Amino acid sequence: MCLSIPARIVSIDGCMAEVSAGGAIFKAGLHMIENAEVGDYILLHAGFAIKKISEKEAEETLRLFEEINDSLNE
Amino acid sequence: MKYIDEYRNKDLIIKLTALINTSVRRDYTFMEVCGGHTAAIHRFGIPFLLPDSIKLISGPGCPVCVTGTDFIDKSIAYSKIKEVIICTFGDLLRVPGSTSSLEKEKTEGADIRIVFSGLEALEIARFNSEKKVIFLGIGFETTAPGTAVTIKLAKKDIIKNFFLLCAHKIMPPAMEAIIKEGVNIDGFICPGHVASITGSAIFDFIPRKYNLSCVVTGFEPADILQSILMLVRQVNHDVPKVEIQYSRAVTRNGNIIAQKNLSQIFEHCDEIWRGFGIIPGSGLKLRKEYEEFNIEKIIPLHIKSKVEDVLCICGDILRGLKTPEDCALFAKKCVPEDPTGACMVSNEGACNTWYKYRIDE
Ligand code: SF4
């Protein structure tokens, strides 16, 4: 139950959204996040979106991984 | 799926592992606090990728596992009251109480329903106004804000038949209790989803007061390996601090809206943790203004719980002192289908994950 999973917002109706994760659709309360938009990635936990996933930071971590790859390839 | 596949990339994992191997200088023991991490670490076989000099031990971060027998007993007692509907996360069903479990009561006719969120329980209350609907609130800083939002909605919409039986807990006091026990660790793999709410700053006291390293970590294999590398480097340089590996979800200050909801509805209280007993200031209880939702105020119950099976060492496992293999019942009398202790029930419990992923070793 403690797990949160990344999910993508597919539709928004007031404070509730439908989000998709691993091919399934879940309901998610948007009460705790601001400026949610369709297409955003969020962390879904026990029926609520608890955080928007920062695309910028995700890309940055992946870039760091790339560097690890490069440095070991040299 | 985006934000999962990239972090499971096999080449990357091999390379991170190689980098860890060339970075080790001594023996290291790190504790993963979150049950989600315990599950991920074993599911992805992380221990087999690491050099022998790095030991990972599990901590008290599986909410089902640390829920005391008395809470289960109380839930069962409420479920026996006519006109009561119990709403719970599914994982709690099979946790053994003193003499029964919620699952057993359910098969014997108690109205116990599995929900995915407090909001769902609130809906059930709206549609069953003649019944008392009790939501079993368990979980840490990640789950508790959802309960807080639900209580606020119940107040706003004047839903008078919705109640909470609360065992929500917060993480830092338990981590401090572990350190004070003298468990020998060099650092924490800090719970990423708790920190997405609280911010990484709540762990600042750990390096400051206890000189231990902390890395707030995501849940994919590359996340976990990168964090271990960061921890090894911190220890090598002897500069314990709080670093964020899981930056796509965690900031220093966390989710302010969720924190506001938490502090509006809850205040800190002493709380019982399985294996630890009472940890001061580690629980959340409803504030006075919301007491009308506290089922223990509305229908007080006095329960005498039996002591847990003396052979079950869940408590020592949750405190990082032992591993499931040290338990005489592990994989013999105690199996996921018929668990003796709470750590065998939840997918995030150490005994359950060891059973699933390490039994054929
Ligand atoms: S294997 Fe079962 S009995 Fe042993 S510690 Fe784990 S949960 Fe308790």
Coordinates of C-alpha atoms and ligand atoms in Angstrom, one line a residue:
Chain A
M1 CA 0.0 0.0 0.0
C2 CA 2.9 2.3 0.6
L3 CA 4.0 2.3 -2.9
S4 CA 3.5 5.3 -5.1
I5 CA 3.5 4.8 -8.9
P6 CA 4.2 7.3 -11.7
A7 CA 1.0 7.9 -13.7
R8 CA 0.0 10.2 -16.5
I9 CA -3.1 12.4 -16.2
V10 CA -5.6 11.6 -19.0
S11 CA -8.5 13.7 -17.9
I12 CA -9.5 16.2 -15.2
D13 CA -12.9 16.8 -13.7
G14 CA -12.7 19.4 -10.9
C15 CA -10.6 18.0 -8.1
M16 CA -10.5 14.5 -9.6
A17 CA -8.5 13.1 -12.4
E18 CA -8.2 9.9 -14.3
V19 CA -4.7 8.8 -14.6
S20 CA -3.1 5.9 -16.5
A21 CA -0.3 3.7 -15.1
G22 CA 0.9 0.4 -16.5
G23 CA -2.1 0.2 -18.9
A24 CA -4.7 0.7 -16.2
I25 CA -6.8 3.7 -15.4
F26 CA -7.1 4.9 -11.8
K27 CA -8.9 7.8 -10.1
A28 CA -6.7 10.4 -8.4
G29 CA -7.6 13.3 -6.1
L30 CA -5.8 16.4 -7.2
H31 CA -6.3 18.2 -3.9
M32 CA -2.6 18.3 -3.1
I33 CA -1.1 19.5 -6.3
E34 CA -1.3 22.8 -8.2
N35 CA -1.8 23.5 -11.9
A36 CA -2.3 19.9 -12.9
E37 CA -2.8 19.5 -16.6
V38 CA -3.7 16.6 -18.9
G39 CA -0.4 14.9 -19.9
D40 CA 1.4 15.7 -16.7
Y41 CA 3.1 12.9 -14.9
I42 CA 2.3 12.5 -11.2
L43 CA 3.0 10.1 -8.4
L44 CA -0.2 8.3 -7.4
H45 CA -0.5 7.2 -3.8
A46 CA -3.6 5.7 -2.2
G47 CA -5.9 7.5 -4.5
F48 CA -4.2 10.9 -4.5
A49 CA -1.7 12.6 -6.7
I50 CA 0.9 13.5 -4.1
K51 CA 3.4 15.2 -6.4
K52 CA 3.9 16.3 -9.9
I53 CA 7.0 14.5 -11.4
S54 CA 9.4 17.2 -12.5
E55 CA 10.3 16.5 -16.1
K56 CA 13.3 18.8 -15.9
E57 CA 14.7 16.9 -12.9
A58 CA 13.9 13.5 -14.5
E59 CA 15.9 14.5 -17.6
E60 CA 18.7 15.8 -15.5
T61 CA 19.0 12.5 -13.6
L62 CA 19.0 10.7 -16.9
R63 CA 21.7 13.0 -18.2
L64 CA 23.8 12.1 -15.2
F65 CA 23.3 8.5 -16.0
E66 CA 24.4 9.1 -19.5
E67 CA 27.6 10.6 -18.1
I68 CA 28.2 7.5 -16.1
N69 CA 27.8 5.5 -19.3
D70 CA 30.2 7.7 -21.2
S71 CA 32.8 7.8 -18.5
L72 CA 32.9 4.1 -18.3
N73 CA 33.0 3.7 -22.1
E74 CA 36.1 5.8 -22.4
Chain B
M1 CA 6.3 3.7 -19.5
K2 CA 8.1 7.0 -19.3
Y3 CA 10.0 7.4 -16.0
I4 CA 10.2 3.7 -15.4
D5 CA 11.9 2.1 -18.4
E6 CA 14.9 4.5 -18.5
Y7 CA 15.7 3.6 -14.9
R8 CA 15.6 -0.1 -15.6
N9 CA 18.1 0.0 -18.4
K10 CA 20.3 -3.0 -18.2
D11 CA 23.6 -1.4 -19.5
L12 CA 23.2 1.4 -17.0
I13 CA 22.7 -1.0 -14.2
I14 CA 25.8 -2.9 -15.1
K15 CA 27.8 0.3 -15.2
L16 CA 26.5 1.6 -12.0
T17 CA 27.4 -1.7 -10.4
A18 CA 30.9 -1.5 -11.8
L19 CA 31.3 2.0 -10.4
I20 CA 30.1 0.9 -7.0
N21 CA 32.7 -1.9 -7.1
T22 CA 35.5 0.4 -7.9
S23 CA 34.4 2.9 -5.1
V24 CA 34.3 0.6 -2.1
R25 CA 37.1 1.1 0.4
R26 CA 35.8 -0.8 3.5
D27 CA 32.6 -2.5 4.8
Y28 CA 29.4 -0.5 4.7
T29 CA 26.0 -1.1 6.1
F30 CA 23.0 0.9 4.9
M31 CA 19.4 0.7 6.0
E32 CA 16.5 1.1 3.7
V33 CA 13.7 2.5 5.8
C34 CA 10.8 2.3 3.4
G35 CA 9.0 -1.0 2.7
G36 CA 8.7 0.1 -0.9
H37 CA 12.5 0.1 -1.1
T38 CA 12.7 -3.3 0.6
A39 CA 10.4 -4.7 -2.0
A40 CA 12.2 -3.1 -4.9
I41 CA 15.7 -4.1 -3.7
H42 CA 14.8 -7.8 -3.5
R43 CA 12.6 -7.7 -6.6
F44 CA 15.4 -6.3 -8.7
G45 CA 18.0 -8.6 -7.0
I46 CA 20.1 -5.6 -5.9
P47 CA 21.9 -7.5 -3.1
F48 CA 23.3 -9.9 -5.7
L49 CA 24.7 -7.0 -7.7
L50 CA 26.6 -5.5 -4.8
P51 CA 30.0 -6.4 -3.6
D52 CA 30.1 -8.4 -0.3
S53 CA 31.4 -5.3 1.5
I54 CA 28.0 -3.6 1.2
K55 CA 25.2 -4.9 3.4
L56 CA 21.6 -3.6 3.2
I57 CA 19.3 -4.1 6.1
S58 CA 15.6 -3.3 6.3
G59 CA 14.0 -0.9 8.7
P60 CA 10.6 0.0 10.1
G61 CA 9.0 1.5 7.0
C62 CA 6.3 -1.0 6.1
P63 CA 3.1 0.5 7.5
V64 CA 1.3 -2.8 7.7
C65 CA 4.2 -4.4 9.5
V66 CA 4.6 -1.8 12.2
T67 CA 0.9 -1.6 12.9
G68 CA 0.4 -3.1 16.4
T69 CA -1.8 -6.1 17.2
D70 CA -4.0 -3.8 19.4
F71 CA -5.0 -1.8 16.3
I72 CA -6.0 -5.0 14.5
D73 CA -7.9 -6.1 17.6
K74 CA -9.7 -2.8 17.8
S75 CA -10.6 -2.8 14.1
I76 CA -12.1 -6.3 14.6
A77 CA -14.0 -5.2 17.6
Y78 CA -15.5 -2.3 15.7
S79 CA -16.4 -4.6 12.8
K80 CA -18.5 -6.7 15.1
I81 CA -20.7 -3.7 16.0
K82 CA -24.0 -3.8 14.0
E83 CA -24.4 -1.0 11.6
V84 CA -20.7 -0.6 11.1
I85 CA -18.9 -0.8 7.8
I86 CA -15.1 -1.1 8.0
C87 CA -13.1 0.4 5.1
T88 CA -9.5 -0.6 4.8
F89 CA -6.5 -0.9 2.5
G90 CA -6.3 -4.5 1.4
D91 CA -3.0 -5.3 3.0
L92 CA -4.4 -5.1 6.5
L93 CA -6.9 -7.9 5.9
R94 CA -4.5 -10.8 6.6
V95 CA -2.6 -9.3 9.5
P96 CA -3.1 -11.5 12.5
G97 CA -4.7 -9.9 15.6
S98 CA -4.7 -11.6 18.9
T99 CA -7.3 -14.2 18.0
S100 CA -8.6 -13.4 14.5
S101 CA -7.9 -11.3 11.4
L102 CA -10.1 -8.9 9.4
E103 CA -10.1 -11.4 6.6
K104 CA -11.6 -14.1 8.9
E105 CA -14.2 -11.7 10.3
K106 CA -15.1 -10.8 6.7
T107 CA -15.7 -14.4 5.7
E108 CA -17.8 -14.7 8.9
G109 CA -20.1 -11.9 7.7
A110 CA -18.6 -8.6 9.0
D111 CA -19.1 -5.8 6.5
I112 CA -15.4 -5.1 5.7
R113 CA -14.6 -3.4 2.4
I114 CA -11.4 -2.9 0.7
V115 CA -10.8 0.6 -0.6
F116 CA -7.9 2.3 -2.4
S117 CA -8.3 5.6 -0.8
G118 CA -10.1 7.5 2.0
L119 CA -12.2 9.2 -0.7
E120 CA -13.6 5.9 -1.6
A121 CA -14.5 5.2 2.0
L122 CA -16.2 8.6 2.1
E123 CA -18.3 7.7 -0.9
I124 CA -19.4 4.5 0.9
A125 CA -20.5 6.7 3.8
R126 CA -22.5 9.0 1.5
F127 CA -24.4 6.0 0.1
N128 CA -25.0 4.3 3.5
S129 CA -26.2 7.1 5.7
E130 CA -27.8 4.6 8.1
K131 CA -24.5 3.0 8.8
K132 CA -21.3 4.1 10.6
V133 CA -18.4 3.9 8.2
I134 CA -15.0 3.6 9.8
F135 CA -11.9 4.1 7.7
L136 CA -8.7 2.4 9.0
G137 CA -6.0 5.1 8.7
I138 CA -2.6 3.6 8.5
G139 CA 0.5 4.8 6.7
F140 CA 3.2 7.4 7.0
E141 CA 3.6 11.0 5.8
T142 CA 2.8 9.8 2.2
T143 CA -0.7 8.4 3.1
A144 CA -1.7 10.6 6.0
P145 CA -2.3 13.8 3.8
G146 CA -4.9 11.8 1.8
T147 CA -6.7 11.0 5.0
A148 CA -6.5 14.6 6.1
V149 CA -8.1 15.8 2.8
T150 CA -10.8 13.2 3.3
I151 CA -11.6 14.4 6.8
K152 CA -11.8 18.0 5.6
L153 CA -14.2 17.0 2.9
A154 CA -16.3 15.0 5.4
K155 CA -16.5 18.1 7.5
K156 CA -17.3 20.4 4.6
D157 CA -20.0 18.2 3.3
I158 CA -21.4 17.4 6.8
I159 CA -21.0 13.7 6.5
K160 CA -21.9 12.6 10.0
N161 CA -21.5 8.8 9.6
F162 CA -17.8 8.8 8.5
F163 CA -15.1 8.1 11.1
L164 CA -11.5 7.4 11.4
L165 CA -9.6 4.8 13.4
C166 CA -6.2 6.3 13.2
A167 CA -2.8 4.7 13.3
H168 CA -1.0 7.1 11.0
K169 CA 2.7 7.5 11.9
I170 CA 5.6 9.7 11.0
M171 CA 9.1 8.4 10.0
P172 CA 11.8 10.5 11.6
P173 CA 11.2 9.5 15.2
A174 CA 11.4 5.8 14.2
M175 CA 14.7 6.5 12.4
E176 CA 16.0 8.2 15.5
A177 CA 14.8 5.2 17.7
I178 CA 16.8 2.9 15.4
I179 CA 19.9 5.0 15.8
K180 CA 19.5 5.1 19.6
E181 CA 19.1 1.3 19.7
G182 CA 22.7 1.3 18.5
V183 CA 22.0 -0.6 15.3
N184 CA 25.3 -0.4 13.4
I185 CA 24.7 1.5 10.2
D186 CA 26.7 4.0 8.1
G187 CA 23.7 5.6 6.5
F188 CA 20.1 5.6 5.4
I189 CA 18.5 5.0 2.0
C190 CA 15.8 7.5 2.9
P191 CA 12.2 7.0 1.9
G192 CA 11.6 8.9 -1.3
H193 CA 7.8 9.1 -1.2
V194 CA 7.7 10.3 2.4
A195 CA 10.2 12.9 1.4
S196 CA 8.1 14.0 -1.7
I197 CA 5.6 15.3 1.0
T198 CA 7.9 16.3 3.8
G199 CA 10.9 17.5 1.9
S200 CA 14.4 16.1 2.4
A201 CA 15.0 18.7 5.2
I202 CA 13.3 16.5 7.8
F203 CA 16.3 14.2 7.7
D204 CA 18.8 17.0 8.3
F205 CA 19.0 16.1 12.0
I206 CA 20.5 12.7 11.1
P207 CA 23.9 13.8 9.8
R208 CA 23.9 16.8 12.1
K209 CA 23.2 14.9 15.3
Y210 CA 24.4 11.4 14.5
N211 CA 27.0 11.8 11.8
L212 CA 25.2 9.4 9.5
S213 CA 24.8 9.7 5.7
C214 CA 21.4 10.0 4.1
V215 CA 20.3 9.8 0.4
V216 CA 16.7 10.3 -0.5
T217 CA 16.1 7.6 -3.1
G218 CA 13.7 6.6 -5.9
F219 CA 12.3 3.1 -6.5
E220 CA 13.8 1.9 -9.7
P221 CA 17.0 -0.2 -9.8
A222 CA 19.1 2.6 -11.3
D223 CA 17.8 4.9 -8.5
I224 CA 18.8 2.5 -5.8
L225 CA 22.2 1.8 -7.2
Q226 CA 22.9 5.4 -7.8
S227 CA 22.0 6.1 -4.2
I228 CA 24.2 3.4 -2.9
L229 CA 27.0 4.9 -4.9
M230 CA 26.3 8.3 -3.4
L231 CA 26.2 6.8 0.1
V232 CA 29.5 5.0 -0.4
R233 CA 31.1 8.2 -1.6
Q234 CA 29.8 10.2 1.4
V235 CA 31.2 7.6 3.8
N236 CA 34.5 7.5 2.0
H237 CA 34.9 11.3 2.2
D238 CA 33.5 11.3 5.7
V239 CA 31.1 14.1 5.0
P240 CA 27.7 12.9 6.2
K241 CA 24.8 15.0 4.7
V242 CA 21.4 14.7 3.2
E243 CA 21.5 14.3 -0.6
I244 CA 18.6 13.9 -2.9
Q245 CA 18.9 11.2 -5.6
Y246 CA 15.2 11.2 -6.4
S247 CA 15.1 14.8 -7.5
R248 CA 12.3 14.2 -10.0
A249 CA 9.9 13.8 -7.0
V250 CA 11.7 15.4 -4.0
T251 CA 12.7 18.9 -3.1
R252 CA 14.2 20.2 0.1
N253 CA 10.8 21.7 1.2
G254 CA 8.4 19.1 -0.1
N255 CA 4.7 19.5 -0.9
I256 CA 3.5 22.5 1.1
I257 CA -0.2 21.9 0.3
A258 CA 0.0 18.4 1.7
Q259 CA 1.9 19.5 4.7
K260 CA -0.7 22.2 5.4
N261 CA -3.5 19.6 5.2
L262 CA -1.6 17.4 7.6
S263 CA -1.0 20.0 10.2
Q264 CA -4.6 21.4 10.0
I265 CA -6.1 18.0 10.7
F266 CA -3.5 16.1 12.8
E267 CA -1.3 16.7 15.7
H268 CA 1.6 14.6 17.0
C269 CA 1.1 12.0 19.6
D270 CA 2.9 9.0 21.1
E271 CA 2.3 5.9 19.1
I272 CA 2.9 2.1 19.4
W273 CA 5.1 0.5 16.8
R274 CA 5.3 -3.3 16.5
G275 CA 8.8 -4.2 17.8
F276 CA 9.5 -0.9 19.4
G277 CA 6.7 -0.2 21.8
I278 CA 5.8 3.4 22.2
I279 CA 7.9 5.9 20.2
P280 CA 7.3 9.4 21.6
G281 CA 5.8 11.9 19.1
S282 CA 5.7 9.4 16.3
G283 CA 2.0 9.2 15.7
L284 CA -0.7 11.4 14.3
K285 CA -4.0 12.0 15.9
L286 CA -7.0 14.1 15.0
R287 CA -7.0 17.7 16.4
K288 CA -9.7 18.7 18.8
E289 CA -11.6 20.5 16.1
Y290 CA -12.0 17.2 14.2
E291 CA -12.7 14.9 17.1
E292 CA -16.2 14.2 15.9
F293 CA -14.5 12.0 13.3
N294 CA -12.5 10.0 15.8
I295 CA -14.4 6.7 16.3
E296 CA -12.5 6.1 19.5
K297 CA -14.1 9.2 21.0
I298 CA -17.6 8.3 19.6
I299 CA -17.5 4.6 20.6
P300 CA -14.7 4.0 23.1
L301 CA -13.5 0.4 23.3
H302 CA -11.2 -1.2 25.8
I303 CA -9.3 -4.1 24.3
K304 CA -6.8 -6.3 25.9
S305 CA -4.5 -7.6 23.3
K306 CA -2.5 -10.8 23.6
V307 CA 1.2 -10.7 23.3
E308 CA 2.4 -11.7 19.8
D309 CA 3.7 -15.2 19.0
V310 CA 6.9 -15.4 21.0
L311 CA 8.7 -17.1 18.1
C312 CA 7.9 -14.3 15.6
I313 CA 10.9 -12.0 15.5
C314 CA 9.2 -9.3 13.3
G315 CA 10.0 -6.7 16.0
D316 CA 13.8 -7.4 15.8
I317 CA 13.6 -7.4 12.0
L318 CA 11.9 -4.1 11.9
R319 CA 14.6 -2.7 14.2
G320 CA 17.3 -3.9 11.8
L321 CA 18.7 -6.4 14.4
K322 CA 17.8 -9.6 12.5
T323 CA 16.9 -10.9 9.1
P324 CA 14.0 -13.2 8.2
E325 CA 16.4 -16.1 7.9
D326 CA 17.0 -15.8 11.7
C327 CA 13.4 -16.7 12.4
A328 CA 12.7 -20.4 13.2
L329 CA 9.2 -20.1 11.6
F330 CA 10.3 -18.5 8.3
A331 CA 9.1 -20.4 5.3
K332 CA 8.1 -23.3 7.6
K333 CA 5.1 -22.5 9.7
C334 CA 5.0 -18.9 8.5
V335 CA 4.3 -18.4 4.8
P336 CA 2.5 -15.6 2.9
E337 CA -0.6 -17.8 2.6
D338 CA -0.7 -18.3 6.3
P339 CA 1.3 -15.6 8.0
T340 CA 2.3 -15.8 11.7
G341 CA 3.5 -12.2 11.8
A342 CA 2.8 -8.9 10.1
C343 CA 6.1 -8.9 8.2
M344 CA 5.0 -11.9 6.2
V345 CA 1.7 -10.3 5.2
S346 CA 2.5 -7.1 3.3
N347 CA 4.2 -7.0 -0.1
E348 CA 6.5 -4.5 1.5
G349 CA 7.3 -6.7 4.6
A350 CA 10.8 -8.0 4.8
C351 CA 9.7 -11.6 5.4
N352 CA 7.3 -11.5 2.5
T353 CA 9.9 -10.2 0.1
W354 CA 12.6 -12.6 1.3
Y355 CA 10.1 -15.4 0.8
K356 CA 9.2 -14.3 -2.7
Y357 CA 12.6 -13.4 -4.0
R358 CA 15.3 -15.2 -2.0
I359 CA 13.9 -18.5 -1.0
D360 CA 15.7 -20.5 -3.7
E361 CA 19.0 -19.1 -2.9
Ligands
SF4_1 S1 8.9 -15.3 9.2 FE1 6.9 -15.0 10.1 S2 7.1 -15.5 12.2 FE2 9.1 -15.1 11.5 S3 9.6 -13.0 11.9 FE3 8.7 -13.1 9.8 S4 6.5 -12.7 10.1 FE4 7.3 -13.3 12.1

